[in-house]
Short mmCIF file of C-alpha atoms in Angstrom, two decimals:
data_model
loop_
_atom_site.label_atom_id
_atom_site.label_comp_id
_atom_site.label_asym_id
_atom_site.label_seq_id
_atom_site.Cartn_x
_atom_site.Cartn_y
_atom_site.Cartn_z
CA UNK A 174 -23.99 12.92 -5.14
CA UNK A 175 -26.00 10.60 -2.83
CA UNK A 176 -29.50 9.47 -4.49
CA UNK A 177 -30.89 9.13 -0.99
CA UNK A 178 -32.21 12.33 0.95
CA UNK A 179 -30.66 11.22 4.45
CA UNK A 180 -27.06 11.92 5.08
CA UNK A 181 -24.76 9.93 3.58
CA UNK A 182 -21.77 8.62 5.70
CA UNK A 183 -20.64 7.00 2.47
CA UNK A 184 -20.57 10.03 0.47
CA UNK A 185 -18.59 11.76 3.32
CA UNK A 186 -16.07 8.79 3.97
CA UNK A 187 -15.16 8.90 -0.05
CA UNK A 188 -14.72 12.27 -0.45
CA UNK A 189 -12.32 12.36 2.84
CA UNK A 190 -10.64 9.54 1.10
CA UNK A 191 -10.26 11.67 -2.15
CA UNK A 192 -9.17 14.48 -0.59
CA UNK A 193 -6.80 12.55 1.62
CA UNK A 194 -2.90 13.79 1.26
CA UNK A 195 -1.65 10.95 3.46
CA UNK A 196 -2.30 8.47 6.10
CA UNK A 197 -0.68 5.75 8.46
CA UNK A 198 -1.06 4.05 11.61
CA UNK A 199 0.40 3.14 14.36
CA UNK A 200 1.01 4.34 18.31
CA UNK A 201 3.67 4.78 21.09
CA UNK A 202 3.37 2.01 24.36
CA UNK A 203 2.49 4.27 26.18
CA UNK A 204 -0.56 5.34 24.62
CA UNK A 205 -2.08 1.58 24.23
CA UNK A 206 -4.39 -0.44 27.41
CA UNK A 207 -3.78 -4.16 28.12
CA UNK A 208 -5.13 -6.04 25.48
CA UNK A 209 -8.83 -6.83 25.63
CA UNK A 210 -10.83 -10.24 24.92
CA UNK A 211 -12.70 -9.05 22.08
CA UNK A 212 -16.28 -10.54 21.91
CA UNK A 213 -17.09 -12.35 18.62
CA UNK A 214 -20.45 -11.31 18.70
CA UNK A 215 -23.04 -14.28 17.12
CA UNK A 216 -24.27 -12.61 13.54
CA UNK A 217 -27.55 -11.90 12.21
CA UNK A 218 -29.63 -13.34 9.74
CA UNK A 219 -28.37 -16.07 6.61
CA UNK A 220 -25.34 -13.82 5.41
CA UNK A 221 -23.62 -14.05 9.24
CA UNK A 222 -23.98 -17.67 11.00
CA UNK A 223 -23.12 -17.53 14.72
CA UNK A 224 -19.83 -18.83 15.49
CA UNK A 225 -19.60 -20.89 18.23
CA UNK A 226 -15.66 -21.69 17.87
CA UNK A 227 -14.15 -18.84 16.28
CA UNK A 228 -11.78 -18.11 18.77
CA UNK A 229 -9.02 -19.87 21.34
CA UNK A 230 -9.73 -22.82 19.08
CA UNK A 231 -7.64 -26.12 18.52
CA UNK A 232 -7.31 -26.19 14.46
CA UNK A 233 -5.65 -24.09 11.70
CA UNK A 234 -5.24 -20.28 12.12
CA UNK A 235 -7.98 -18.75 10.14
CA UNK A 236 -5.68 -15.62 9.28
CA UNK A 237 -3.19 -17.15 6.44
CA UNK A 238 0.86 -16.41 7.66
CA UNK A 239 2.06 -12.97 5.70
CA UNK A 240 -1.17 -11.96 4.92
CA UNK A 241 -2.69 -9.47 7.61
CA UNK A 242 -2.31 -6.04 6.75
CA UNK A 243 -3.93 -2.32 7.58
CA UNK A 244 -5.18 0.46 5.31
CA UNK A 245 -3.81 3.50 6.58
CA UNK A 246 -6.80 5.91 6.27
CA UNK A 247 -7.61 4.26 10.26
CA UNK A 248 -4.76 5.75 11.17
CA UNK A 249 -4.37 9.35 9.46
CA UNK A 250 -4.81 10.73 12.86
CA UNK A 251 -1.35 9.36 13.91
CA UNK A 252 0.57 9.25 10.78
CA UNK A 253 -0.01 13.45 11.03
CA UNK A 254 1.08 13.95 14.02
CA UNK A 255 3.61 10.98 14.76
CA UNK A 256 5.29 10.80 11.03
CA UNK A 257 5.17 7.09 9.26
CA UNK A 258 8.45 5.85 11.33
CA UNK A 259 6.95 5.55 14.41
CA UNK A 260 3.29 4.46 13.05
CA UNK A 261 5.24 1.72 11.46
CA UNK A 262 7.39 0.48 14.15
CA UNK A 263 3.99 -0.18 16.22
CA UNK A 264 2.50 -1.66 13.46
CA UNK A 265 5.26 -4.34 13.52
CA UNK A 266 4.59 -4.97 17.19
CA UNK A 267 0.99 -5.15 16.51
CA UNK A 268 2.26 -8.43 14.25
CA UNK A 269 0.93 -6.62 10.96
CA UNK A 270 2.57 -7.69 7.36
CA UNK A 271 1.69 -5.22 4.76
CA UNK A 272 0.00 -1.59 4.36
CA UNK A 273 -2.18 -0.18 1.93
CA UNK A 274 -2.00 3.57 1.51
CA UNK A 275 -4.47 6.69 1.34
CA UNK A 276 -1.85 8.91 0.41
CA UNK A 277 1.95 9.34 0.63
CA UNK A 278 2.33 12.16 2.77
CA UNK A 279 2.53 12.54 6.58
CA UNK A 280 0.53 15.73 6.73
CA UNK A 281 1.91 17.97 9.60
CA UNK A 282 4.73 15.61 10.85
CA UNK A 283 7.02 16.74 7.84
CA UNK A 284 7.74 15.57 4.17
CA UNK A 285 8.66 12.18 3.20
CA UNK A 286 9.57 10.92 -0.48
CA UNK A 287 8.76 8.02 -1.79
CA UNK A 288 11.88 5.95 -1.43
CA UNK A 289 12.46 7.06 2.22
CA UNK A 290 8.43 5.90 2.59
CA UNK A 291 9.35 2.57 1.10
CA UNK A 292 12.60 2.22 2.90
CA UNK A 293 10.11 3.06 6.11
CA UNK A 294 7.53 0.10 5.53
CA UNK A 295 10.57 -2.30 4.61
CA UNK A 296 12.66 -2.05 7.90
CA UNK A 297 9.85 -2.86 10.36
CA UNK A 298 8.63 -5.91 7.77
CA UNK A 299 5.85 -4.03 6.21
CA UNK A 300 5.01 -5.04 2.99
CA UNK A 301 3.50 -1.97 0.92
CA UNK A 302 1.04 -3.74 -0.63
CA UNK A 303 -1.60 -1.52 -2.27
CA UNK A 304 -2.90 2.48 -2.56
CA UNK A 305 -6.31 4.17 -2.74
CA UNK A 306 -5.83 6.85 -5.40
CA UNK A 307 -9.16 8.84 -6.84
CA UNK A 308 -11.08 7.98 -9.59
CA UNK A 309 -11.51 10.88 -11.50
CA UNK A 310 -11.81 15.16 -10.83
CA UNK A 311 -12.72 18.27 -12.35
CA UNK A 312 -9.51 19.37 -11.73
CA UNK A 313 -7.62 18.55 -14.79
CA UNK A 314 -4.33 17.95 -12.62
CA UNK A 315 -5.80 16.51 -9.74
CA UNK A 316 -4.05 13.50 -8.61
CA UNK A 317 -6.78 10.81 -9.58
CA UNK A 318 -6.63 7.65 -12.58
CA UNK A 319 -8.57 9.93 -14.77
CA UNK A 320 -6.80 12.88 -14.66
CA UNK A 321 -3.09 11.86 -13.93
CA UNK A 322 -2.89 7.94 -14.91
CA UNK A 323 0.98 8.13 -15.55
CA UNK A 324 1.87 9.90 -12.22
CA UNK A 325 -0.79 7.67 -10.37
CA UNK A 326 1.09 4.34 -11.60
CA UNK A 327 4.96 6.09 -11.71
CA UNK A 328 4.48 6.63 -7.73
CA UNK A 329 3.07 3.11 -7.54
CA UNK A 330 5.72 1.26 -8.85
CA UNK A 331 8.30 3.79 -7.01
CA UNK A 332 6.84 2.10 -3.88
CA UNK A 333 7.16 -1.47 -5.36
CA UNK A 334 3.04 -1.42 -4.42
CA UNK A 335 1.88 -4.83 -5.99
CA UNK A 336 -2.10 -2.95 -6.15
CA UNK A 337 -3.08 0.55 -7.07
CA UNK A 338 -6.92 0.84 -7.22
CA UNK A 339 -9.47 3.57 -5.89
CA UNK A 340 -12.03 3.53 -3.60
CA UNK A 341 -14.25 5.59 -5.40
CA UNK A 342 -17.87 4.38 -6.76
CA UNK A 343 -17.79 3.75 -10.52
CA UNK A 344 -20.95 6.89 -11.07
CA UNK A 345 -18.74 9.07 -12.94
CA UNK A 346 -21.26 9.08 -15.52
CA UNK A 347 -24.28 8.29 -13.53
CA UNK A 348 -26.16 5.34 -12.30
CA UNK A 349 -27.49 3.72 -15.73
CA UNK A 350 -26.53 0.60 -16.83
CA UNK A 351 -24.44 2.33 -20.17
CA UNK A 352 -23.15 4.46 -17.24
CA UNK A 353 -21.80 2.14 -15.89
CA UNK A 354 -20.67 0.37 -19.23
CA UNK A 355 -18.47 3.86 -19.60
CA UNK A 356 -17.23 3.36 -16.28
CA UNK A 357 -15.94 -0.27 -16.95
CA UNK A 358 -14.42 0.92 -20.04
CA UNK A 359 -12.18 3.50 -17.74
CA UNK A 360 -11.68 0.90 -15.56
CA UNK A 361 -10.51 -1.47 -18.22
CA UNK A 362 -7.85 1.47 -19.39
CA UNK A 363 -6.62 1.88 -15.99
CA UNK A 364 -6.20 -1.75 -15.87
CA UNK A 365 -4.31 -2.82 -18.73
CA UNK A 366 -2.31 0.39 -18.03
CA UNK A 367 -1.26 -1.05 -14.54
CA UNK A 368 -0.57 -4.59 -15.45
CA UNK A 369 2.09 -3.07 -18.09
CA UNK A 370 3.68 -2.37 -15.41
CA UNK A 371 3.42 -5.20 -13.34
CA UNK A 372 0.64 -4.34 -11.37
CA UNK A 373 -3.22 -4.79 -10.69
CA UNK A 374 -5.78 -2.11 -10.72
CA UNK A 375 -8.83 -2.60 -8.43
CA UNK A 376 -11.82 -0.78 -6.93
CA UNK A 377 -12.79 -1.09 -3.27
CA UNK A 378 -17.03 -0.79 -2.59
CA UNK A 379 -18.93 1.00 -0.41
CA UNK A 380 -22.71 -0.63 0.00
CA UNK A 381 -24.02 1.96 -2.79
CA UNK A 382 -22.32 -0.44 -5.32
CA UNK A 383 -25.06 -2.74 -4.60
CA UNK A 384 -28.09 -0.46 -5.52
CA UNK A 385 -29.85 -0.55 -8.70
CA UNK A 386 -29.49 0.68 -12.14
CA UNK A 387 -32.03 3.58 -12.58
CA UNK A 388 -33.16 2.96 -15.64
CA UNK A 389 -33.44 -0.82 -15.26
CA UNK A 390 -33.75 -1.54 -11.87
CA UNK A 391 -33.81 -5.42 -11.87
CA UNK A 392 -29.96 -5.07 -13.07
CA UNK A 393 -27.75 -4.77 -10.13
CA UNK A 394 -25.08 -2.46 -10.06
CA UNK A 395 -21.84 -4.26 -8.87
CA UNK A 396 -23.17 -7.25 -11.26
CA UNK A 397 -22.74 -4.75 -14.36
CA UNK A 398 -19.56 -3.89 -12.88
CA UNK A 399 -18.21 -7.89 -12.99
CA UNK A 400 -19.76 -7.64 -16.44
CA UNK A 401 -18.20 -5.28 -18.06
CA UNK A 402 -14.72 -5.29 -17.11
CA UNK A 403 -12.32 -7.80 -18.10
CA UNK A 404 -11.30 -10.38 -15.52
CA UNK A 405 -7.70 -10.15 -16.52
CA UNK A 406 -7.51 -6.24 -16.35
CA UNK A 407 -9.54 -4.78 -13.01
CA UNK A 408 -9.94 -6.95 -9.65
CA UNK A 409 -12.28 -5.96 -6.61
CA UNK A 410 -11.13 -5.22 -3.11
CA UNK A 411 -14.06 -6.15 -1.29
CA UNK A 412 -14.94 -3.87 1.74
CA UNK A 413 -16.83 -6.88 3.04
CA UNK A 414 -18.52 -4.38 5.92
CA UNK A 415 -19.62 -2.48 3.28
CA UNK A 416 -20.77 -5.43 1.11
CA UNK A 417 -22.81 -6.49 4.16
CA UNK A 418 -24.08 -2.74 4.22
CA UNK A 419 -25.30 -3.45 0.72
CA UNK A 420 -26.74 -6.63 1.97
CA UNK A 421 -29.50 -4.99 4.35
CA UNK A 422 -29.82 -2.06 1.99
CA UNK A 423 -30.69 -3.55 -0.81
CA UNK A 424 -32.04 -7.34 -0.85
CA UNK A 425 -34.93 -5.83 -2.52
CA UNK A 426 -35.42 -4.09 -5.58
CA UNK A 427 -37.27 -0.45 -5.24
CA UNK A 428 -40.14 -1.85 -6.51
CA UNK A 429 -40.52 -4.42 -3.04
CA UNK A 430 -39.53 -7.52 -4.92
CA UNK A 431 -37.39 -9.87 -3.26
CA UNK A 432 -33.24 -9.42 -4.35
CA UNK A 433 -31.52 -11.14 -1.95
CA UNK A 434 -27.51 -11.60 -2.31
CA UNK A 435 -24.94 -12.98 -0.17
CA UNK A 436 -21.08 -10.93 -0.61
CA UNK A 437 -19.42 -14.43 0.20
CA UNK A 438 -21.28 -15.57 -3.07
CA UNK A 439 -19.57 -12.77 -5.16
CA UNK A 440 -15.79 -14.10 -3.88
CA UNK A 441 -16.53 -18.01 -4.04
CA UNK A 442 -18.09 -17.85 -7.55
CA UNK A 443 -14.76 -15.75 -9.14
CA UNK A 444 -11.95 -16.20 -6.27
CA UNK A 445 -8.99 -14.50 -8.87
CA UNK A 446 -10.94 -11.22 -8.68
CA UNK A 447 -10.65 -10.72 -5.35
CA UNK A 448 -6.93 -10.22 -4.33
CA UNK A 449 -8.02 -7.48 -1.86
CA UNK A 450 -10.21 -7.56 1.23
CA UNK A 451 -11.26 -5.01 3.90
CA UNK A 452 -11.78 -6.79 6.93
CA UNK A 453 -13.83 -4.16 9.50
CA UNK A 454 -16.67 -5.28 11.40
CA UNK A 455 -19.70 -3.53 12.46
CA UNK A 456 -22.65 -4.32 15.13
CA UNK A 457 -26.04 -5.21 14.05
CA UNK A 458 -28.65 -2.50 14.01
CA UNK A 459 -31.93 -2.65 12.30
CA UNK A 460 -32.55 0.96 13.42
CA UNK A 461 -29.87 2.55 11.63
CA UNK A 462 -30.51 3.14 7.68
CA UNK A 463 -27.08 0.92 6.97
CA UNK A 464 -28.18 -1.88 9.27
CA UNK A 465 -24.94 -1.57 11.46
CA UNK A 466 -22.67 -0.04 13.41
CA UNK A 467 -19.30 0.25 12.52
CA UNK A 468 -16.94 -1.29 15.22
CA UNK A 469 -13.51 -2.32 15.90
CA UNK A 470 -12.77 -5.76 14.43
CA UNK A 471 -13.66 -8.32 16.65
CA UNK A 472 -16.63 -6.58 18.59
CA UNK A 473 -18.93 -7.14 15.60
CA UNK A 474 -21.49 -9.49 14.06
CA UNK A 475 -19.92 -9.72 10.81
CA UNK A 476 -18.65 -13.80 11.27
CA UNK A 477 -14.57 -13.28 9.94
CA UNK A 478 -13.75 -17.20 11.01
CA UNK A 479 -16.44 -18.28 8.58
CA UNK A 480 -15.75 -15.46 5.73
CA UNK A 481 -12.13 -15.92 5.82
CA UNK A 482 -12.24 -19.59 6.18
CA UNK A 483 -14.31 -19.99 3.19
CA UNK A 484 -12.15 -18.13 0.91
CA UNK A 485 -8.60 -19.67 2.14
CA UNK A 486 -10.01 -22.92 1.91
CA UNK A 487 -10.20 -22.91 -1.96
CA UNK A 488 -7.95 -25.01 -4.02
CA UNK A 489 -4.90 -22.68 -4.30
CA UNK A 490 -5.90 -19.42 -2.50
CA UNK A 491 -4.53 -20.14 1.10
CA UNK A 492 -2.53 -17.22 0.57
CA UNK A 493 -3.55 -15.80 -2.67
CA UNK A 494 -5.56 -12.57 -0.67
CA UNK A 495 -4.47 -10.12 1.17
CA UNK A 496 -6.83 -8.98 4.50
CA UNK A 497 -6.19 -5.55 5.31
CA UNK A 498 -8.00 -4.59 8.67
CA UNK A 499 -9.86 -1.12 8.56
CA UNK A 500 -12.23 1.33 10.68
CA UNK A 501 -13.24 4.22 9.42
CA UNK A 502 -13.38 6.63 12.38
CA UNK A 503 -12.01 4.66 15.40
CA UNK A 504 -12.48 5.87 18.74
CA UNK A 505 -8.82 5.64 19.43
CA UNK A 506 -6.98 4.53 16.15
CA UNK A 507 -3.71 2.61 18.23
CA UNK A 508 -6.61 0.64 19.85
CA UNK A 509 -8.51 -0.08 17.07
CA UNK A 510 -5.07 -1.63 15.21
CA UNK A 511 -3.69 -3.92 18.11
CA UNK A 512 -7.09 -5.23 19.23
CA UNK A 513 -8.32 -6.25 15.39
CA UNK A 514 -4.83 -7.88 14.94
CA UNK A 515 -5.30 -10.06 18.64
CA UNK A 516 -8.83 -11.10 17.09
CA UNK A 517 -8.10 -11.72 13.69
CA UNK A 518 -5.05 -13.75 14.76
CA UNK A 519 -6.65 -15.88 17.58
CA UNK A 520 -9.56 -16.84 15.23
CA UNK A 521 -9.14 -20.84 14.46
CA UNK A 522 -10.30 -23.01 11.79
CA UNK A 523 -13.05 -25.72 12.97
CA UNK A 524 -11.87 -28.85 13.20
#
């Protein structure tokens, strides 16, 4: 449960996620508008720079070749009601690479197995490249790592998926630092588990990541997280709206003190942990509890030439990371997918 008395869009979005069957994306022509210019709003405060150049630019494509991709979850609303064929073929035409999954199933458009779901992705030049799967349930055969580990990775490799991680928070046993410890220790089952069999685990934030251990609250959470789990075993798919989320949240400890942290920081410092990124952007608003609001990628603050730039630009890790473009509740889902793929692809390095 949330430890903050407001509601919790987090706590809503991760328990959709967990409860999620199956998900895609994707639209008929019909159904999408001329493409828009999307504004690339100037960004607030020291963790978003203004960009000046970020698109129609003269130098290097920000957005490495082969590397854009979508998690599906933006697109459950299609994938149920379209099946993952069509989703897919739009997806192509959007110029997308590679999809990470919420699920395998298509809901009310009809059943799908695994191979024909594969087969699916592969002939419109998808690459399945990862899968949110839950952490753990009370359910003792509910589909999560910590119930079902063997099924969880079986279905992964099925699907040739490269990734299999969760999106849920690592509180399964609270929000104490040795509850956390216990978490990493899951987490570093789940990973060696995976990498037998060719793959990596990883966990995907939300801003709550970023909060403070309750019984020591100078120790931040996500830092006991990178702590305790071994580098070689569990890597991070950073939600980097979310991390930004974190950012305005919690820069100070609940006593007042100063905390500040910058999510770029977190990637730069330990680049291999980081194969994973959810690129969704979100407006600035002080008013609102999280500090934004969520928008399609593009219309945002969040500065994606300068993020994206920073990280590609290491020694080695042009196209070591995958971007995977993601809104939570789009106002129209086909929109949402062609518009952040125009922006992310038009944004250009500075020369």
């Amino acid at each position: 449960m949330s430890r903050f008395s407001q509601p919790d869009p987090e706590l809503g979005h991760r328990l959709s996620r967990r409860g999620m069957l199956g998900v895609a994306a994707g639209a008929t022509a019909a159904a999408l508008l001329g493409a828009a210019a999307p504004a690339n709003a100037a960004a607030t405060g020291s963790a978003t720079p203004a960009t000046t150049s970020g698109t129609n630019g003269r130098g290097r494509p920000v957005l490495p070749p082969g590397r854009l991709g979508i998690q599906l979850y933006s697109l459950r609303d299609k994938v149920s009601t379209l099946g993952f064929g069509p989703v897919f073929a739009e997806l192509e035409r959007f110029g997308y690479d590679e999809v990470e999954f919420a699920g395998y199933t298509q809901g009310s458009a009809g059943p799908i197995t695994l191979a024909q779901l594969k087969r699916l992705a592969r002939n419109h030049g998808l690459n399945p490249i990862g899968s949110h799967v839950g952490y753990y349930s009370d359910d003792p055969n509910a589909y999560t790592f910590a119930q079902n580990l063997t099924k969880v990775l079986d279905d992964a490799q099925a699907l040739g998926l490269k990734h299999i991680g969760t999106a849920s928070g690592p509180f399964r046993y609270g929000s104490t630092v040795d509850a956390w410890k216990r978490a990493a220790e899951d987490f570093n089952t789940y990973g060696a588990a995976a990498r037998a069999r060719g793959m990596k685990f990883y966990q995907h934030n939300h801003s709550e990541e970023f909060s403070f251990a309750t019984d020591n609250p100078k120790v931040r959470l996500y830092d006991i997280l990178l702590k305790e789990t071994d580098p070689d075993l569990v890597h991070l798919e950073m939600d980097i709206y979310w991390a930004y989320v974190g950012q305005f949240r919690f820069s100070k400890r609940p006593d007042g003190t100063p905390a500040p942290f910058e999510p770029l920081n977190y990637v730069l410092r330990q680049p291999d942990r980081y194969p994973l990124f959810h690129v969704k952007d979100g407006e600035s608003d002080p008013s609102n509890p999280y500090g934004y609001n969520m928008t399609d990628v593009g219309d945002g603050d969040i500065d994606y030439q300068r993020f994206i730039s920073a990280v590609t630009r290491l020694r080695g890790h042009r196209l070591a990371h995958h971007w995977q473009a993601e809104h939570d509740n789009p106002a129209e889902s086909f929109t949402f997918a062609r518009r952040s793929s125009a922006h992310l692809h038009s944004l250009r390095e500075k020369c």
